Amino acid sequence: MSDITEKPAPALAGKETRGTNQMGMRAQNERLVLTLIRRHGALAKAEIARLTGLSAQTVSVIMRSLEEDGLLLKGEPQRGKVGQPSVPMRLNPDGALFLGLKVGRRSAEMIVTDFLGTIVARRKRIYAYPDYDEVKAFALASVAELTGGLPDASRPRISGLGIAIPFLLWDWAKVLGVEPEKMAAWRHRDLQRELSEELELQVYLQNDATSACSAELVFGTGEQPANFLHVFIAFFVGGGVVLNGTLFPGPTGSAGAIGPLPAVDLSGNRRQLMDIASLVVLERRLEQMGLDSGMLWENPETWDVPDVLLREWTAEAANAIAHATHAAMGVIDFEAVKIDGWIPKRLREDLVDQVRARFDQMDFTGLERPAVEAGTVGADARALGAASQPLLGRFLVGYTA
């Protein structure tokens, strides 16, 4: 059997399937201007000319075109000491809309975001395992419902759909407790292509953990390090890599797949990181105690987990993350490790504190100790990362921190 049959998702990683739509691809200089305004906030034409090296006339033509297309809005004139007042231009939140589909092992979610990355609306489905036909039907129904709820003028501005999904999804059937044949369709069918054909939209596909990293890079707040390892905790822990301010997915789209990295549990046993620092571990312990684990997948901020169980899991996860990321530093000298996930904010902060404390006990001889920081996007990172794919693919230049 050929490699593309065995591993279709990685082979398609980072690719797009082109459908029809009413928003064209932006020219390179237009993308550059949009990227600068997104990064720096409202900018006047003179400042854009200085930053880009483009002539004032060229910038004026670009800005006029972007304004006419509804992508930019004029701000209030700013008067200086001499000359004409400058007029800063900012992104129009309604200038373009993006769909993001997150397919997880316990749930699927579809969101619509505006040009600034604000979630306008969403739909969600929780399940025991991701059945291909059910996920596809959910995606199609969600797009119909979400777009149907938009103003008539906004619908033509939907500029693509991004999918964030675990690669080789069919390999996880046993872990999910289902017969392999129930997830075999993921091996042979192509959700990206099928949705593109039925929705007539440009569709992108990316590994789910890589998408979470993309969301941090594009939508995260505060100053971003140029090189960081992004750790995202969900059903399984995963990761993403940012190098020189740019998302690095790798040749198969799986760079930063830290789940299989060797780690050490609190008893000193060597195990894989995903067997210690994943939410499936917490799910199983809740079930062993006869408690409802379904609430883990509803909303992280409404978890009802016994404190003792949460403390035990957090200590084990932090220890394992510290060991795995310490090993990763021997390959790439990341400036920072950023930790985020489908977890409550307070738990994320606790994890960060405990990983820092573990680092205090570890030998970094020959290595640079990275900063340990909390991610700034949170539980929606995978869905937002999915929606960021058409934004990046169609309106921005290669995004840098």
GROMACS .gro file of C-alpha atoms in nm, residues 102 106-107 109 122 124 126 231-235 279 282 294-301 303 313 340-345 347-348 378-383:
model
   38
  102LYS     CA    1  -1.187   2.157   1.531
  106ARG     CA    2  -1.423   1.362   2.218
  107SER     CA    3  -1.584   1.661   2.045
  109GLU     CA    4  -1.659   2.242   1.715
  122ARG     CA    5  -2.009   2.862   1.734
  124LYS     CA    6  -2.036   2.209   1.923
  126ILE     CA    7  -1.970   1.595   2.200
  231VAL     CA    8   0.250   2.272   2.471
  232PHE     CA    9  -0.123   2.216   2.435
  233ILE     CA   10  -0.305   1.983   2.675
  234ALA     CA   11  -0.620   1.815   2.546
  235PHE     CA   12  -0.739   1.454   2.524
  279LEU     CA   13  -0.667   1.467   2.987
  282LEU     CA   14  -0.787   1.247   3.422
  294GLY     CA   15  -1.827   1.393   3.036
  295MET     CA   16  -1.811   1.736   3.191
  296LEU     CA   17  -1.439   1.752   3.099
  297TRP     CA   18  -1.540   1.814   2.737
  298GLU     CA   19  -1.817   2.069   2.799
  299ASN     CA   20  -1.637   2.378   2.929
  300PRO     CA   21  -1.304   2.381   3.117
  301GLU     CA   22  -1.416   2.665   3.343
  303TRP     CA   23  -1.512   2.144   3.568
  313TRP     CA   24  -0.280   1.496   3.805
  340ASP     CA   25  -0.196   2.608   2.723
  341GLY     CA   26  -0.482   2.366   2.680
  342TRP     CA   27  -0.843   2.264   2.720
  343ILE     CA   28  -0.804   2.331   3.092
  344PRO     CA   29  -0.923   2.591   3.342
  345LYS     CA   30  -0.718   2.910   3.357
  347LEU     CA   31  -0.500   2.502   3.635
  348ARG     CA   32  -0.290   2.642   3.350
  378GLY     CA   33  -0.682   2.927   2.608
  379ALA     CA   34  -0.928   2.649   2.540
  380ASP     CA   35  -1.036   2.784   2.199
  381ALA     CA   36  -0.684   2.768   2.056
  382ARG     CA   37  -0.742   2.472   1.822
  383ALA     CA   38  -1.061   2.615   1.672
   0.00000   0.00000   0.00000
